[in-house]
Coordinates of N, CA and C and ligand atoms in Angstrom, one line a residue:
M4 N 24.5 15.8 -14.5 CA 23.8 14.6 -14.2 C 22.3 14.8 -14.4
T5 N 21.7 13.9 -15.1 CA 20.2 14.0 -15.3 C 19.5 13.8 -14.0
K6 N 18.5 14.7 -13.8 CA 17.7 14.6 -12.6 C 16.3 14.1 -12.9
L7 N 15.8 13.3 -12.1 CA 14.4 12.8 -12.2 C 13.8 12.9 -10.8
Y8 N 12.5 13.4 -10.7 CA 11.8 13.4 -9.4 C 11.0 12.1 -9.4
V9 N 11.0 11.4 -8.2 CA 10.2 10.3 -8.1 C 9.2 10.5 -7.0
S10 N 7.9 10.5 -7.3 CA 6.8 10.8 -6.4 C 6.5 9.7 -5.5
T11 N 7.4 9.3 -4.6 CA 7.1 8.3 -3.6 C 7.9 8.5 -2.4
K12 N 7.3 8.2 -1.2 CA 8.1 8.2 0.0 C 8.4 6.8 0.5
N13 N 8.1 5.8 -0.4 CA 8.4 4.4 0.0 C 9.8 4.1 -0.3
P14 N 10.6 3.9 0.8 CA 12.1 3.8 0.6 C 12.4 2.5 -0.2
D15 N 11.6 1.5 -0.1 CA 11.8 0.3 -0.9 C 11.7 0.5 -2.4
K16 N 10.6 1.2 -2.7 CA 10.4 1.5 -4.2 C 11.6 2.4 -4.6
L17 N 11.9 3.4 -3.8 CA 13.0 4.3 -4.2 C 14.3 3.6 -4.4
R18 N 14.6 2.6 -3.5 CA 15.8 1.9 -3.6 C 15.8 1.1 -4.9
E19 N 14.7 0.4 -5.2 CA 14.7 -0.4 -6.4 C 14.8 0.5 -7.7
L20 N 14.1 1.6 -7.7 CA 14.1 2.5 -8.9 C 15.5 3.0 -9.0
G21 N 16.2 3.3 -7.9 CA 17.6 3.8 -8.0 C 18.5 2.8 -8.6
E22 N 18.3 1.5 -8.1 CA 19.2 0.4 -8.7 C 18.9 0.3 -10.2
L23 N 17.7 0.4 -10.6 CA 17.3 0.2 -12.0 C 17.8 1.3 -12.9
L24 N 17.8 2.6 -12.3 CA 18.1 3.7 -13.1 C 19.6 3.9 -13.3
G25 N 20.4 3.4 -12.2 CA 21.8 3.5 -12.3 C 22.4 4.8 -11.8
A26 N 23.7 4.9 -11.8 CA 24.3 6.0 -11.1 C 24.3 7.3 -11.9
D27 N 24.0 7.3 -13.2 CA 24.1 8.5 -13.9 C 22.8 9.3 -13.9
V28 N 21.8 8.8 -13.1 CA 20.6 9.6 -12.9 C 20.5 10.0 -11.4
E29 N 20.3 11.3 -11.2 CA 20.1 11.7 -9.8 C 18.6 11.7 -9.5
L30 N 18.2 10.9 -8.4 CA 16.8 10.8 -8.1 C 16.5 11.8 -7.0
L31 N 15.5 12.6 -7.2 CA 15.0 13.5 -6.1 C 13.7 12.9 -5.7
H32 N 13.3 13.2 -4.5 CA 12.0 12.6 -4.0 C 11.5 13.5 -2.9
P33 N 10.2 13.3 -2.5 CA 9.6 14.1 -1.4 C 10.3 14.0 -0.1
D34 N 10.3 15.1 0.7 CA 10.9 15.0 2.0 C 9.8 14.3 2.9
P35 N 10.2 13.8 4.1 CA 9.3 13.1 4.9 C 8.1 14.0 5.3
G36 N 8.4 15.3 5.5 CA 7.3 16.2 5.9 C 6.4 16.7 4.8
D37 N 6.8 16.4 3.6 CA 5.9 16.9 2.5 C 4.5 16.3 2.5
P38 N 3.5 17.0 2.1 CA 2.2 16.5 2.1 C 2.0 15.2 1.2
E39 N 1.2 14.3 1.7 CA 1.0 13.0 1.0 C 0.2 13.4 -0.3
I40 N 0.4 12.7 -1.4 CA -0.5 12.8 -2.5 C -1.5 11.7 -2.4
E41 N -2.8 12.1 -2.3 CA -3.8 11.1 -2.1 C -4.0 10.2 -3.3
E42 N -4.1 8.9 -3.1 CA -4.3 7.9 -4.2 C -5.8 7.7 -4.3
T43 N -6.4 8.7 -5.0 CA -7.9 8.6 -5.0 C -8.4 7.9 -6.3
G44 N -7.5 7.5 -7.2 CA -7.9 6.8 -8.4 C -8.5 5.4 -8.2
A45 N -9.2 5.0 -9.2 CA -9.8 3.6 -9.1 C -8.9 2.6 -9.7
T46 N -7.9 3.0 -10.4 CA -7.0 2.0 -11.0 C -5.5 2.4 -10.7
L47 N -4.6 1.4 -11.0 CA -3.2 1.7 -10.8 C -2.8 2.9 -11.7
S48 N -3.3 2.8 -12.9 CA -2.9 3.8 -13.9 C -3.3 5.2 -13.5
E49 N -4.6 5.4 -12.9 CA -5.0 6.7 -12.5 C -4.1 7.2 -11.3
N50 N -3.8 6.3 -10.4 CA -3.0 6.7 -9.2 C -1.6 7.0 -9.7
A51 N -1.0 6.3 -10.6 CA 0.3 6.6 -11.1 C 0.3 8.0 -11.7
R52 N -0.7 8.3 -12.5 CA -0.8 9.5 -13.2 C -1.0 10.7 -12.2
L53 N -1.8 10.5 -11.2 CA -2.0 11.5 -10.1 C -0.7 11.9 -9.5
K54 N 0.0 10.8 -9.1 CA 1.3 11.0 -8.4 C 2.4 11.7 -9.3
A55 N 2.4 11.2 -10.5 CA 3.4 11.8 -11.4 C 3.2 13.2 -11.7
E56 N 1.9 13.6 -12.0 CA 1.6 15.0 -12.3 C 1.8 15.9 -11.1
A57 N 1.4 15.4 -9.9 CA 1.7 16.2 -8.7 C 3.2 16.4 -8.4
G58 N 3.9 15.4 -8.7 CA 5.4 15.5 -8.5 C 6.0 16.4 -9.5
H59 N 5.5 16.5 -10.7 CA 6.0 17.4 -11.7 C 5.6 18.8 -11.3
R60 N 4.4 19.0 -10.9 CA 4.0 20.4 -10.4 C 4.9 20.9 -9.3
R61 N 5.1 20.0 -8.3 CA 5.8 20.3 -7.1 C 7.3 20.6 -7.4
S62 N 7.9 19.8 -8.3 CA 9.4 19.9 -8.5 C 9.8 20.7 -9.7
G63 N 8.9 20.8 -10.7 CA 9.3 21.4 -12.0 C 10.2 20.5 -12.8
L64 N 10.4 19.3 -12.3 CA 11.3 18.3 -13.0 C 10.5 17.2 -13.7
I65 N 11.1 16.5 -14.6 CA 10.4 15.3 -15.1 C 10.2 14.4 -14.0
S66 N 9.0 13.9 -13.9 CA 8.6 13.2 -12.7 C 8.1 11.8 -13.0
L67 N 8.5 10.8 -12.2 CA 8.0 9.4 -12.3 C 7.2 9.1 -11.1
A68 N 6.2 8.2 -11.3 CA 5.5 7.6 -10.2 C 5.2 6.1 -10.5
D69 N 5.2 5.3 -9.5 CA 5.0 3.9 -9.6 C 3.8 3.5 -8.8
D70 N 2.8 2.9 -9.4 CA 1.7 2.3 -8.6 C 1.6 0.8 -8.9
T71 N 1.7 0.0 -7.9 CA 1.8 -1.4 -8.1 C 0.7 -2.1 -7.3
G72 N 0.2 -3.2 -7.9 CA -0.8 -4.0 -7.2 C -0.5 -5.5 -7.4
L73 N -0.9 -6.3 -6.4 CA -0.8 -7.8 -6.5 C -2.2 -8.3 -6.8
E74 N -2.4 -9.0 -7.9 CA -3.7 -9.5 -8.3 C -3.7 -11.0 -8.0
V75 N -4.6 -11.5 -7.2 CA -4.6 -12.9 -6.9 C -5.9 -13.5 -7.5
D76 N -5.7 -14.5 -8.3 CA -6.9 -15.0 -9.1 C -8.0 -15.6 -8.2
A77 N -7.6 -16.3 -7.1 CA -8.6 -16.9 -6.2 C -9.3 -15.9 -5.4
L78 N -8.8 -14.6 -5.4 CA -9.5 -13.5 -4.7 C -10.1 -12.5 -5.7
S79 N -10.4 -13.0 -6.9 CA -11.0 -12.2 -8.0 C -10.1 -10.9 -8.2
G80 N -8.8 -11.0 -8.1 CA -8.0 -9.9 -8.5 C -7.6 -9.0 -7.3
A81 N -8.1 -9.3 -6.1 CA -7.7 -8.6 -4.9 C -6.3 -9.0 -4.5
P82 N -5.5 -8.2 -3.7 CA -5.9 -6.9 -3.3 C -5.7 -5.8 -4.4
G83 N -5.1 -6.1 -5.5 CA -5.0 -5.1 -6.6 C -4.7 -3.7 -6.2
V84 N -5.5 -2.8 -6.6 CA -5.2 -1.4 -6.4 C -5.1 -1.0 -4.9
Y85 N -5.7 -1.9 -4.0 CA -5.7 -1.7 -2.6 C -4.5 -2.4 -1.9
S86 N -3.5 -2.9 -2.6 CA -2.4 -3.7 -2.0 C -1.8 -3.1 -0.8
A87 N -1.6 -1.7 -0.9 CA -0.9 -1.0 0.2 C -1.7 -1.0 1.5
R88 N -3.1 -1.1 1.4 CA -3.9 -0.9 2.6 C -4.9 -2.1 2.7
Y89 N -4.4 -3.3 2.3 CA -5.3 -4.5 2.3 C -5.9 -4.8 3.7
A90 N -5.0 -4.6 4.7 CA -5.4 -4.9 6.1 C -6.0 -3.7 6.8
G91 N -6.2 -2.6 6.0 CA -6.8 -1.4 6.6 C -5.8 -0.2 6.5
P92 N -6.4 1.0 6.7 CA -5.5 2.2 6.6 C -4.3 2.1 7.5
G93 N -3.1 2.4 7.0 CA -1.9 2.4 7.8 C -1.4 1.0 8.1
A94 N -1.9 0.0 7.4 CA -1.4 -1.4 7.6 C 0.1 -1.5 7.2
S95 N 0.8 -2.3 8.0 CA 2.2 -2.6 7.7 C 2.2 -3.7 6.6
Y96 N 3.4 -3.9 6.0 CA 3.6 -5.0 5.1 C 3.2 -6.3 5.7
R97 N 3.6 -6.5 7.0 CA 3.3 -7.7 7.6 C 1.8 -8.0 7.8
D98 N 1.1 -6.9 8.2 CA -0.4 -7.0 8.3 C -1.0 -7.4 7.0
N99 N -0.6 -6.8 5.9 CA -1.2 -7.0 4.6 C -0.9 -8.5 4.2
L100 N 0.3 -8.9 4.4 CA 0.7 -10.3 4.1 C -0.1 -11.3 4.9
Q101 N -0.2 -11.0 6.2 CA -1.0 -12.0 7.0 C -2.5 -12.0 6.6
R102 N -3.0 -10.9 6.2 CA -4.4 -10.9 5.7 C -4.5 -11.8 4.4
L103 N -3.5 -11.6 3.5 CA -3.5 -12.4 2.3 C -3.5 -13.9 2.6
L104 N -2.6 -14.3 3.5 CA -2.5 -15.7 3.9 C -3.8 -16.2 4.5
R105 N -4.4 -15.4 5.3 CA -5.7 -15.8 5.9 C -6.8 -16.0 4.8
E106 N -6.8 -15.0 3.9 CA -7.9 -15.1 2.8 C -7.6 -16.4 1.9
L107 N -6.4 -16.8 1.8 CA -6.1 -17.9 0.9 C -6.0 -19.2 1.7
H108 N -6.2 -19.2 3.0 CA -6.0 -20.4 3.8 C -6.9 -21.5 3.2
G109 N -6.3 -22.7 3.0 CA -7.1 -23.8 2.5 C -7.2 -23.8 1.0
T110 N -6.7 -22.8 0.3 CA -6.7 -22.8 -1.1 C -5.7 -23.7 -1.7
D111 N -6.1 -24.6 -2.6 CA -5.2 -25.5 -3.3 C -4.0 -24.8 -3.9
P112 N -2.8 -25.4 -3.9 CA -1.7 -24.8 -4.5 C -1.9 -24.4 -6.0
A113 N -2.6 -25.3 -6.7 CA -2.9 -25.0 -8.1 C -3.7 -23.8 -8.4
H114 N -4.4 -23.3 -7.3 CA -5.3 -22.2 -7.5 C -4.8 -20.9 -6.8
R115 N -3.5 -20.9 -6.6 CA -2.9 -19.7 -5.9 C -2.1 -18.9 -6.9
T116 N -2.5 -18.9 -8.1 CA -1.8 -18.0 -9.1 C -2.1 -16.5 -8.9
A117 N -1.1 -15.7 -9.3 CA -1.2 -14.3 -9.0 C -0.2 -13.6 -9.9
R118 N -0.3 -12.3 -9.9 CA 0.7 -11.5 -10.6 C 0.8 -10.1 -10.0
F119 N 2.1 -9.6 -10.0 CA 2.3 -8.2 -9.7 C 2.1 -7.4 -11.0
R120 N 1.4 -6.3 -10.9 CA 1.3 -5.4 -12.0 C 1.8 -4.0 -11.6
C121 N 2.7 -3.5 -12.3 CA 3.3 -2.2 -12.0 C 3.0 -1.2 -13.2
V122 N 2.5 0.0 -12.8 CA 2.4 1.0 -13.8 C 3.3 2.2 -13.4
I123 N 4.1 2.5 -14.3 CA 5.0 3.7 -14.1 C 4.5 4.8 -15.0
C124 N 4.3 6.0 -14.4 CA 3.8 7.1 -15.2 C 4.9 8.2 -15.2
C125 N 5.1 8.8 -16.3 CA 6.1 9.9 -16.4 C 5.4 11.2 -16.8
A126 N 5.6 12.2 -16.1 CA 5.0 13.5 -16.4 C 6.1 14.6 -16.6
G127 N 5.8 15.5 -17.5 CA 6.8 16.6 -17.7 C 7.6 16.5 -19.0
V128 N 7.4 15.5 -19.8 CA 8.1 15.4 -21.0 C 7.2 16.0 -22.2
D129 N 6.1 15.3 -22.4 CA 5.1 15.8 -23.3 C 3.9 16.4 -22.6
N130 N 2.9 16.9 -23.3 CA 1.7 17.5 -22.7 C 1.0 16.5 -21.9
E131 N 0.9 15.3 -22.4 CA 0.2 14.2 -21.8 C 1.2 13.3 -21.1
P132 N 0.9 12.8 -19.9 CA 1.8 11.9 -19.2 C 1.9 10.6 -20.0
R133 N 3.0 9.9 -19.8 CA 3.2 8.6 -20.5 C 3.1 7.4 -19.5
R134 N 2.6 6.3 -20.0 CA 2.4 5.2 -19.1 C 3.2 4.0 -19.6
F135 N 3.8 3.3 -18.6 CA 4.6 2.1 -18.9 C 4.2 1.0 -18.0
D136 N 4.1 -0.3 -18.5 CA 3.5 -1.4 -17.7 C 4.5 -2.5 -17.5
G137 N 4.5 -3.1 -16.4 CA 5.3 -4.4 -16.2 C 4.5 -5.4 -15.4
V138 N 4.6 -6.6 -15.8 CA 3.8 -7.7 -15.1 C 4.8 -8.8 -14.7
L139 N 4.6 -9.4 -13.6 CA 5.3 -10.6 -13.2 C 4.4 -11.6 -12.7
A140 N 4.3 -12.8 -13.3 CA 3.3 -13.8 -13.0 C 4.0 -14.8 -12.0
G141 N 3.2 -15.4 -11.1 CA 3.7 -16.4 -10.2 C 2.6 -17.0 -9.4
R142 N 3.0 -17.4 -8.1 CA 2.0 -17.9 -7.2 C 2.3 -17.6 -5.8
I143 N 1.2 -17.7 -5.0 CA 1.4 -17.3 -3.6 C 1.5 -18.6 -2.7
I144 N 2.6 -18.7 -2.0 CA 2.8 -19.9 -1.1 C 2.2 -19.6 0.3
D145 N 2.1 -20.6 1.1 CA 1.4 -20.4 2.4 C 2.3 -20.1 3.6
T146 N 3.6 -20.2 3.4 CA 4.5 -19.8 4.5 C 5.6 -18.9 4.0
P147 N 5.7 -17.6 4.5 CA 6.7 -16.7 4.0 C 8.1 -17.2 4.1
R148 N 8.9 -16.9 3.1 CA 10.3 -17.3 3.0 C 11.2 -16.1 2.5
G149 N 12.3 -15.9 3.2 CA 13.3 -14.9 2.7 C 13.2 -13.6 3.4
D150 N 14.3 -12.8 3.4 CA 14.2 -11.5 4.1 C 14.7 -10.4 3.3
R151 N 14.8 -10.6 1.9 CA 15.1 -9.4 1.1 C 13.8 -8.9 0.5
G152 N 13.9 -7.8 -0.3 CA 12.7 -7.3 -1.0 C 11.8 -6.6 0.0
F153 N 10.5 -6.6 -0.2 CA 9.6 -5.9 0.7 C 8.2 -6.4 0.3
G154 N 7.2 -5.9 1.1 CA 5.8 -6.1 0.8 C 5.5 -7.6 0.8
Y155 N 4.9 -8.0 -0.3 CA 4.4 -9.4 -0.5 C 5.5 -10.3 -1.0
D156 N 6.7 -9.8 -1.1 CA 7.8 -10.6 -1.7 C 8.0 -12.0 -1.0
P157 N 7.9 -12.1 0.3 CA 8.2 -13.4 1.0 C 7.2 -14.5 0.6
V158 N 6.0 -14.2 0.1 CA 5.1 -15.2 -0.3 C 4.9 -15.4 -1.8
F159 N 5.6 -14.7 -2.6 CA 5.4 -14.7 -4.0 C 6.6 -15.4 -4.7
V160 N 6.2 -16.5 -5.4 CA 7.2 -17.3 -6.2 C 6.9 -17.0 -7.7
P161 N 7.9 -16.4 -8.4 CA 7.7 -16.1 -9.8 C 7.6 -17.4 -10.6
D162 N 6.9 -17.4 -11.7 CA 6.9 -18.6 -12.6 C 8.3 -18.9 -13.0
G163 N 8.6 -20.2 -13.0 CA 10.0 -20.6 -13.5 C 11.0 -20.6 -12.3
E164 N 10.6 -20.2 -11.1 CA 11.4 -20.1 -9.9 C 10.9 -21.1 -8.8
E165 N 11.8 -21.4 -7.9 CA 11.3 -22.2 -6.7 C 11.4 -21.2 -5.5
R166 N 12.3 -20.2 -5.7 CA 12.5 -19.2 -4.6 C 11.4 -18.1 -4.6
T167 N 11.2 -17.6 -3.4 CA 10.3 -16.4 -3.4 C 11.1 -15.2 -3.9
L168 N 10.4 -14.1 -4.1 CA 11.1 -12.8 -4.5 C 12.0 -12.4 -3.4
A169 N 11.6 -12.7 -2.1 CA 12.4 -12.3 -1.0 C 13.7 -13.1 -0.8
E170 N 13.8 -14.2 -1.6 CA 15.0 -15.0 -1.5 C 16.0 -14.7 -2.7
L171 N 15.5 -13.9 -3.6 CA 16.4 -13.5 -4.7 C 17.3 -12.3 -4.3
S172 N 18.4 -12.2 -5.0 CA 19.2 -11.0 -4.8 C 18.5 -9.8 -5.4
A173 N 19.0 -8.6 -5.0 CA 18.4 -7.4 -5.6 C 18.5 -7.5 -7.2
D174 N 19.6 -7.9 -7.7 CA 19.8 -8.0 -9.1 C 18.9 -9.0 -9.8
E175 N 18.7 -10.1 -9.1 CA 17.8 -11.1 -9.7 C 16.4 -10.7 -9.7
K176 N 16.0 -10.0 -8.6 CA 14.6 -9.5 -8.6 C 14.4 -8.4 -9.7
N177 N 15.3 -7.5 -9.8 CA 15.2 -6.4 -10.7 C 15.2 -6.9 -12.2
R178 N 15.9 -7.9 -12.4 CA 15.9 -8.5 -13.8 C 14.6 -8.9 -14.3
I179 N 13.8 -9.5 -13.4 CA 12.5 -10.1 -13.8 C 11.3 -9.4 -13.3
S180 N 11.5 -8.4 -12.4 CA 10.3 -7.9 -11.7 C 9.4 -7.0 -12.6
H181 N 8.1 -6.9 -12.2 CA 7.2 -6.0 -12.7 C 7.8 -4.6 -12.8
R182 N 8.4 -4.1 -11.7 CA 9.0 -2.8 -11.7 C 10.1 -2.6 -12.7
G183 N 11.0 -3.7 -12.7 CA 12.1 -3.7 -13.6 C 11.6 -3.6 -15.1
R184 N 10.6 -4.4 -15.4 CA 10.0 -4.3 -16.8 C 9.4 -3.0 -17.1
A185 N 8.6 -2.4 -16.2 CA 8.0 -1.1 -16.5 C 9.1 0.0 -16.6
L186 N 10.1 -0.1 -15.7 CA 11.1 0.9 -15.7 C 12.0 0.8 -17.0
R187 N 12.3 -0.4 -17.4 CA 13.1 -0.5 -18.7 C 12.3 0.0 -19.9
A188 N 11.0 -0.2 -19.9 CA 10.2 0.3 -21.0 C 10.3 1.8 -21.0
F189 N 10.2 2.4 -19.8 CA 10.3 3.9 -19.6 C 11.7 4.3 -20.1
L190 N 12.7 3.6 -19.7 CA 14.1 4.0 -20.1 C 14.3 4.0 -21.6
A191 N 13.8 3.0 -22.2 CA 14.0 2.9 -23.7 C 13.4 4.1 -24.4
W192 N 12.2 4.5 -23.9 CA 11.4 5.6 -24.5 C 12.2 6.9 -24.2
W193 N 12.6 7.0 -22.9 CA 13.1 8.3 -22.4 C 14.5 8.6 -23.1
R194 N 15.3 7.6 -23.2 CA 16.6 7.8 -23.8 C 16.5 8.2 -25.2
E195 N 15.5 7.7 -25.9 CA 15.2 8.0 -27.3 C 14.7 9.5 -27.4
R196 N 13.8 9.8 -26.4 CA 13.0 11.0 -26.5 C 13.7 12.2 -25.9
V197 N 14.5 12.0 -24.8 CA 14.9 13.2 -24.0 C 16.4 13.2 -23.9
A198 N 16.9 12.1 -23.3 CA 18.4 12.1 -22.9 C 19.3 12.1 -24.1
V199 N 20.4 12.7 -24.0 CA 21.3 12.8 -25.1 C 22.3 11.6 -25.1
Ligands
IMP209 P1 1.4 1.4 -3.9 O1 2.0 1.2 -5.3 O2 2.2 2.5 -3.2 O3 0.0 1.6 -3.9 O4 1.7 0.2 -3.0 C1 1.5 -1.1 -3.4 C2 1.8 -2.1 -2.3 O5 2.0 -3.3 -3.0 C3 3.0 -1.8 -1.4 O6 2.6 -1.2 -0.2 C4 3.5 -3.2 -1.1 O7 2.9 -3.8 -0.1 C5 3.1 -3.9 -2.4 N1 4.2 -3.9 -3.4 C6 4.6 -3.0 -4.3 N2 5.6 -3.4 -5.0 C7 6.0 -4.6 -4.5 C8 7.1 -5.5 -4.8 O8 7.9 -5.3 -5.7 N3 7.1 -6.6 -4.1 C9 6.2 -6.9 -3.1 N4 5.2 -6.1 -2.8 C10 5.1 -4.9 -3.5

């Protein structure tokens, strides 16, 4: 079975990446006690690269990393690269979501457009890491709905949908999501390049 190392301790990202990669890929990942890889980059792309290269050095395996941000137009693109710590260091999903709703309080529905941007970086195939992008456009509603997914999913309604990402099934989210799109771009390249 093909092995891939995924440089994340986020169980929600691991679950979605596992669903997207399917059963014929064995996913390895850091142990809870392994040192954190600092996200010191100024962009999603730099952070994804830092994590993928560190994962490759640590595991000796082909390594993937995902860095994702939510860009809200009315907030000039925030929280963006700071999506995981929008409400401060160590903030929970709920803290971040509440801050987002506070910042957007009183903003007209027409001006609540946003997008998730996901960058997946793969290290260990070529000398240079490879980058794959996925974007999902939508809008931020003012009252959370749904209990699936994670992070900002309960307030994000994708274009063409009435339901939030947290109201979609895992399959429905994966089919349209930023992460699904970036991962499928990676898979198309990887199958061609590496897998037999
Ligand atoms: P990072 O990619 O680890 O920097 O984390 C980005 C943050 O964005 C996460 O902590 C979540 O709050 C949020 N996030 C990432 N992916 C998703 C998603 O698919 N849905 C909702 N929120 C997400």
